[in-house]
Amino acid sequence: MSKSDVAIADTGPLTFNGFCEIRWHGRGGQGAITSANILADAAYRAGFKGVTSAPSFGAERRGAPVTASTRLSAEPLRIFSQVECPDVIVVLDESLLVTARATTGMKPRGRVIVNSKRAPDALPVPEDFIVAAADASGAAEELGLIIGGAPMVNTAMLGAVARATGLIGLDDLDEAIRNAFSAKAAAKNFQAAKLTYERTRM
Amino acid sequence: MATTALTLPETEYMLPGNRACAGCGLGIAFRHITKALDGKCIFVVPASCLTVLGGMYPTSSVTVPIMNCAFPSTAASASGVAAGLKVLGREDTTVVAMAGDGGTADIGIQALSGAAERNANILYICYDNEGYMNTGTQRSGSTPLGAKTTTSPALGKCEFPKDVPAILEAHHIPYVATASPSYPGDLYDKVKKAKDLRGTRYMHLNAPCPSGWQFAPKDTVELGRLAVETGVFLLYEIEDGVFRLTSRSRALAKQGALKPVREFLELQGRFSSAADAAIDAVQEWVNQRWKRAIERHAE
Amino acid sequence: MLRKNKGARTVTTNPDVHIITGNKAAAEAARLCRVQVIAAYPITPQSSVVENLAKYVDSGVLDAEFIAVESEHSAMSVLIGASMVGARVFTATSANGLAYMCEQIHWVAGSRLPIVMGCVNRALAAPWNVLNDQQDSMSMRDAGWIQIFCRNNQEILDTFIQAFKIAETTHLPVMVCYDGYILSHTVMPVEVPTQEAVDAFLPPYKPHTVLDPAAPRNINPVTLADPRPNADGVLCHGYMELRHLHHAALREAIDTIVAVDNEFGAAFGRSWGGLYWDYLRADAEVLLMAAGSLASEATAAVDALREAGVKAGVIGLRAYRPFPDDAVADAVAAAKVVVVFDKSLSYGYEGPICADLRAALHGRATSPAVHGYIGGLGGRDIKARELVAATCESIEWMKKNTGRKGTGWVNLQL
């Protein structure tokens, strides 16, 4: 199992024992499921033999809180039950930190990666966790990733995940994004991820 | 030039000794339909009198292929046959879905509506003997007002029949027609015309049934004629939305003289105890339909 | 696996591996099998199977007729018609959709048509529930289809390819069953074989009977119980003989399922165990048995049980109909107890897999105890630790009791 070369100096890469669970929190229509799937693809490209990603099962309503979970493993995965105790959560809409109690069930010292203009220590996250913040909405807006009047933050946030966990590298992300979108859309989405990667603060 | 008994092709696709009842209107119709298709067809048939006519395994009384299908599935099964023939490059074969009125107006209406909406490349023929005759004369959505059946035993049916050709017309399909085995030339010509069109084509046949309508088997053709001459059954076609009366109905429209419905009804045991009010209601129903038909008729 | 830190990528992952859902894997399989007619009606969680296929047909990737019918009954009717004239056909459904096509499920089997259908397992209403259990396909177990369960998305893709070969060899329809959402909506790595490889494995469909005016036949007319002579005086089968032949074909399919899986293994380098698969079975005293993704989850439970000193193993059932009675009975013979987890229920009795296993073991000189558990109904999540708890409960029960243990329920909260 190789790990990404990308590490963040002050916290180091995520402690990884061959198994990692990441839960995504977004609102219906924000693309949490798509980015959870892209993360699985990128992780496979990065060398994880076992990757799965699944939405919270059932009907999805635009605007309502949704979750999706990505599970990564050094070995092919045999379990498909729902993720209960994630190592990492990715929050596309910071209001969900409070209203959806996004950190529920998280492992101690888990990472909380939030789409926010605010500094990590200004976010309402319990002290047990390591917080990273990135203005994915800003990056998406700068690149014109607007659908239905709202910035598409999901792919941008993948840059923050790469930066804050070290689980995947930007080149893995580039490849996975290209697998998910047309060439033109992929370029723009990757740019947003890269920009967000650079702006991630911990 | 309209086809007559003298100009019909001689090849038979329906063998003697088939299992239809004596005097079966469907039998006469099926014989002319298969002649018009010249045998280049696949029939899709649900549970119905036509299943019985075709015979029991391992013998068959017809020399065209028949695929028996589940009762509600006729139009869908036929559209599957058509799709299969298309992908296999065998589109020279006409796919004919042929079902009774129960299999069409009642249990088969959903599949028929779906196929018509998709404009599936099938010719759908409903032979309307106005009830579930194969299972012992139960009421169907096509049973006329006043007719006694085993499930409308005392008063006779209290509702008018569904106008299935009108339902199909509302699907904007290329061809809708009615026909009667008592006017075999007209029937033959309409099937021939429908055969050469593409998309969903719907034909509705009046099929007098001696056992279900309770008349003598020798009178089948006479009953079919009276149905048309009293206006209870109209002969017409709707091609690309244009309505035309045909054959005897067209001639009657020119003469403007339908016989009273009582003359048709009183020959059938199923109307023997129909109240005068019921017969008057049927007459009024006929009058209204006839008036609309004449208004719509385009020469 | 290599990786360079800067510049060009040197991680060598298989480019034919795609991270896709079970539904996408099913659609890819149908595409690779060059299905010619697809008819379908939307139902959750099946819909994206046929949405993907509609996309392939519309974009010209797949040369097929896609028919968006008005009901599941009509979906199967279309396939019956198309199969009767010799086309290779496909559909998928779930739950109430399967129930709605029930009449045609029987019709297909009685017609001996090699139709392949995906059943994306979902709970049956009422009340409404769109999540996973296996009551839908189980309720069709006696219709005369082959039913094969899959444990992950790779197996879904591979099993569909196998299914067409099995169907066209045995003249029996095959229902490929996989868990709704748990597999249908979960992405995972799936190696998608090349068209050339699939073409080499699966030759074009050659029907044994075709509806054709050049050789008219009357197919499926009224058939009496007793044999009758044909026009040449030759005695032909009655209805009961036809049913016997159908049943015999299903029993023979037990060998075909194994043979096709082996052949697939030789061609693609992956096989799935044929009738069933196992995990740490050799010395197991306790076997956990299930069908589908739950059997995969059970392997994690077995790891935990082994760590706790319990000699446990897994039997994952692939073929449910025909039921591989001898093979499974032999496989579990050395165990002390088989704990069967059913995601469906024969109401008023017990789980169907459990009941079938008991019957398969009946009359054998030595056989393990069989304990049945019901779990996962309506999408209730089952975790490996819950499988461990149920297994431990069974072991404890064995210490104190003899005879037949009643059906247990996993994580029931009355």
GROMACS .gro file of N, CA and C in nm, chain C residues 94-96 98-99 119-126 129 131-142 147 149 175 177-180 320 342-348 350-353 374-379 409:
model
  156
  595SER      N    1  -3.760  -0.514  -0.973
  595SER     CA    2  -3.748  -0.527  -0.828
  595SER      C    3  -3.887  -0.543  -0.769
  596ALA      N    4  -3.893  -0.609  -0.656
  596ALA     CA    5  -4.007  -0.606  -0.564
  596ALA      C    6  -4.144  -0.610  -0.632
  597ASN      N    7  -4.222  -0.503  -0.617
  597ASN     CA    8  -4.358  -0.504  -0.669
  597ASN      C    9  -4.360  -0.517  -0.821
  599LEU      N   10  -4.162  -0.714  -0.986
  599LEU     CA   11  -4.153  -0.859  -1.008
  599LEU      C   12  -4.287  -0.923  -0.978
  600ALA      N   13  -4.349  -0.877  -0.869
  600ALA     CA   14  -4.479  -0.933  -0.834
  600ALA      C   15  -4.580  -0.906  -0.945
  620CYS      N   16  -3.293  -0.929  -1.094
  620CYS     CA   17  -3.385  -0.895  -0.986
  620CYS      C   18  -3.303  -0.821  -0.882
  621VAL      N   19  -3.322  -0.691  -0.876
  621VAL     CA   20  -3.249  -0.609  -0.780
  621VAL      C   21  -3.329  -0.615  -0.650
  622ASN      N   22  -3.286  -0.703  -0.561
  622ASN     CA   23  -3.371  -0.743  -0.448
  622ASN      C   24  -3.414  -0.626  -0.360
  623ARG      N   25  -3.544  -0.618  -0.341
  623ARG     CA   26  -3.605  -0.512  -0.261
  623ARG      C   27  -3.726  -0.567  -0.187
  624ALA      N   28  -3.755  -0.506  -0.074
  624ALA     CA   29  -3.868  -0.548   0.008
  624ALA      C   30  -4.000  -0.523  -0.065
  625LEU      N   31  -4.094  -0.614  -0.046
  625LEU     CA   32  -4.226  -0.601  -0.107
  625LEU      C   33  -4.319  -0.519  -0.018
  626ALA      N   34  -4.399  -0.434  -0.081
  626ALA     CA   35  -4.504  -0.364  -0.007
  626ALA      C   36  -4.623  -0.459   0.009
  627ALA      N   37  -4.714  -0.433   0.102
  627ALA     CA   38  -4.725  -0.319   0.188
  627ALA      C   39  -4.658  -0.349   0.324
  630ASN      N   40  -4.171   0.018   0.101
  630ASN     CA   41  -4.032   0.017   0.147
  630ASN      C   42  -3.948  -0.008   0.023
  632LEU      N   43  -3.613  -0.040   0.021
  632LEU     CA   44  -3.479  -0.091   0.052
  632LEU      C   45  -3.471  -0.243   0.039
  633ASN      N   46  -3.354  -0.294   0.071
  633ASN     CA   47  -3.324  -0.433   0.037
  633ASN      C   48  -3.381  -0.535   0.134
  634ASP      N   49  -3.442  -0.638   0.082
  634ASP     CA   50  -3.441  -0.773   0.139
  634ASP      C   51  -3.461  -0.866   0.019
  635GLN      N   52  -3.486  -0.994   0.043
  635GLN     CA   53  -3.490  -1.086  -0.071
  635GLN      C   54  -3.626  -1.153  -0.087
  636GLN      N   55  -3.728  -1.090  -0.029
  636GLN     CA   56  -3.861  -1.150  -0.036
  636GLN      C   57  -3.912  -1.156  -0.180
  637ASP      N   58  -3.871  -1.060  -0.263
  637ASP     CA   59  -3.926  -1.055  -0.399
  637ASP      C   60  -3.886  -1.177  -0.482
  638SER      N   61  -3.757  -1.203  -0.494
  638SER     CA   62  -3.718  -1.317  -0.577
  638SER      C   63  -3.755  -1.449  -0.511
  639MET      N   64  -3.752  -1.451  -0.375
  639MET     CA   65  -3.790  -1.574  -0.307
  639MET      C   66  -3.936  -1.611  -0.337
  640SER      N   67  -4.020  -1.508  -0.353
  640SER     CA   68  -4.161  -1.537  -0.378
  640SER      C   69  -4.182  -1.596  -0.518
  641MET      N   70  -4.078  -1.592  -0.602
  641MET     CA   71  -4.086  -1.650  -0.736
  641MET      C   72  -4.006  -1.780  -0.746
  642ARG      N   73  -3.967  -1.833  -0.630
  642ARG     CA   74  -3.874  -1.947  -0.638
  642ARG      C   75  -3.936  -2.069  -0.705
  643ASP      N   76  -4.068  -2.083  -0.701
  643ASP     CA   77  -4.131  -2.203  -0.755
  643ASP      C   78  -4.185  -2.183  -0.897
  648GLN      N   79  -3.233  -1.933  -1.030
  648GLN     CA   80  -3.207  -1.810  -0.953
  648GLN      C   81  -3.065  -1.816  -0.898
  650PHE      N   82  -2.772  -1.585  -0.686
  650PHE     CA   83  -2.744  -1.465  -0.605
  650PHE      C   84  -2.598  -1.424  -0.621
  676MET      N   85  -3.277  -1.578  -1.342
  676MET     CA   86  -3.294  -1.455  -1.266
  676MET      C   87  -3.164  -1.433  -1.188
  678CYS      N   88  -2.997  -1.239  -0.912
  678CYS     CA   89  -3.047  -1.164  -0.797
  678CYS      C   90  -2.931  -1.094  -0.727
  679TYR      N   91  -2.949  -0.966  -0.699
  679TYR     CA   92  -2.847  -0.896  -0.619
  679TYR      C   93  -2.914  -0.789  -0.534
  680ASP      N   94  -2.849  -0.762  -0.421
  680ASP     CA   95  -2.913  -0.680  -0.319
  680ASP      C   96  -2.927  -0.534  -0.361
  681GLY      N   97  -3.051  -0.486  -0.353
  681GLY     CA   98  -3.080  -0.347  -0.385
  681GLY      C   99  -3.003  -0.254  -0.293
  821TYR      N  100  -2.991  -2.071  -0.593
  821TYR     CA  101  -3.098  -2.104  -0.500
  821TYR      C  102  -3.201  -2.196  -0.566
  843ASP      N  103  -3.154  -1.568   0.664
  843ASP     CA  104  -3.243  -1.541   0.550
  843ASP      C  105  -3.288  -1.396   0.554
  844LYS      N  106  -3.285  -1.331   0.436
  844LYS     CA  107  -3.340  -1.196   0.425
  844LYS      C  108  -3.481  -1.202   0.368
  845SER      N  109  -3.548  -1.311   0.394
  845SER     CA  110  -3.686  -1.325   0.350
  845SER      C  111  -3.748  -1.430   0.441
  846LEU      N  112  -3.876  -1.451   0.423
  846LEU     CA  113  -3.948  -1.533   0.519
  846LEU      C  114  -4.060  -1.606   0.446
  847SER      N  115  -4.072  -1.735   0.472
  847SER     CA  116  -4.192  -1.806   0.429
  847SER      C  117  -4.288  -1.792   0.547
  848TYR      N  118  -4.373  -1.691   0.538
  848TYR     CA  119  -4.457  -1.654   0.653
  848TYR      C  120  -4.530  -1.776   0.708
  849GLY      N  121  -4.522  -1.789   0.837
  849GLY     CA  122  -4.588  -1.902   0.901
  849GLY      C  123  -4.499  -2.024   0.911
  851GLU      N  124  -4.057  -2.052   0.822
  851GLU     CA  125  -3.926  -1.999   0.860
  851GLU      C  126  -3.858  -1.942   0.735
  852GLY      N  127  -3.731  -1.912   0.743
  852GLY     CA  128  -3.660  -1.862   0.627
  852GLY      C  129  -3.649  -1.970   0.520
  853PRO      N  130  -3.667  -1.933   0.394
  853PRO     CA  131  -3.669  -2.036   0.289
  853PRO      C  132  -3.536  -2.110   0.271
  854ILE      N  133  -3.424  -2.040   0.284
  854ILE     CA  134  -3.296  -2.109   0.266
  854ILE      C  135  -3.278  -2.209   0.381
  875ILE      N  136  -3.375  -1.466   1.080
  875ILE     CA  137  -3.429  -1.372   0.982
  875ILE      C  138  -3.365  -1.237   1.011
  876GLY      N  139  -3.321  -1.170   0.906
  876GLY     CA  140  -3.260  -1.039   0.928
  876GLY      C  141  -3.265  -0.953   0.803
  877GLY      N  142  -3.237  -0.827   0.822
  877GLY     CA  143  -3.222  -0.737   0.707
  877GLY      C  144  -3.349  -0.706   0.634
  878LEU      N  145  -3.465  -0.730   0.693
  878LEU     CA  146  -3.590  -0.704   0.620
  878LEU      C  147  -3.611  -0.554   0.603
  879GLY      N  148  -3.658  -0.516   0.486
  879GLY     CA  149  -3.689  -0.376   0.461
  879GLY      C  150  -3.568  -0.285   0.472
  880GLY      N  151  -3.448  -0.342   0.452
  880GLY     CA  152  -3.327  -0.261   0.452
  880GLY      C  153  -3.263  -0.245   0.588
  910TRP      N  154  -3.440  -1.379   1.524
  910TRP     CA  155  -3.445  -1.257   1.443
  910TRP      C  156  -3.327  -1.168   1.480
   0.00000   0.00000   0.00000
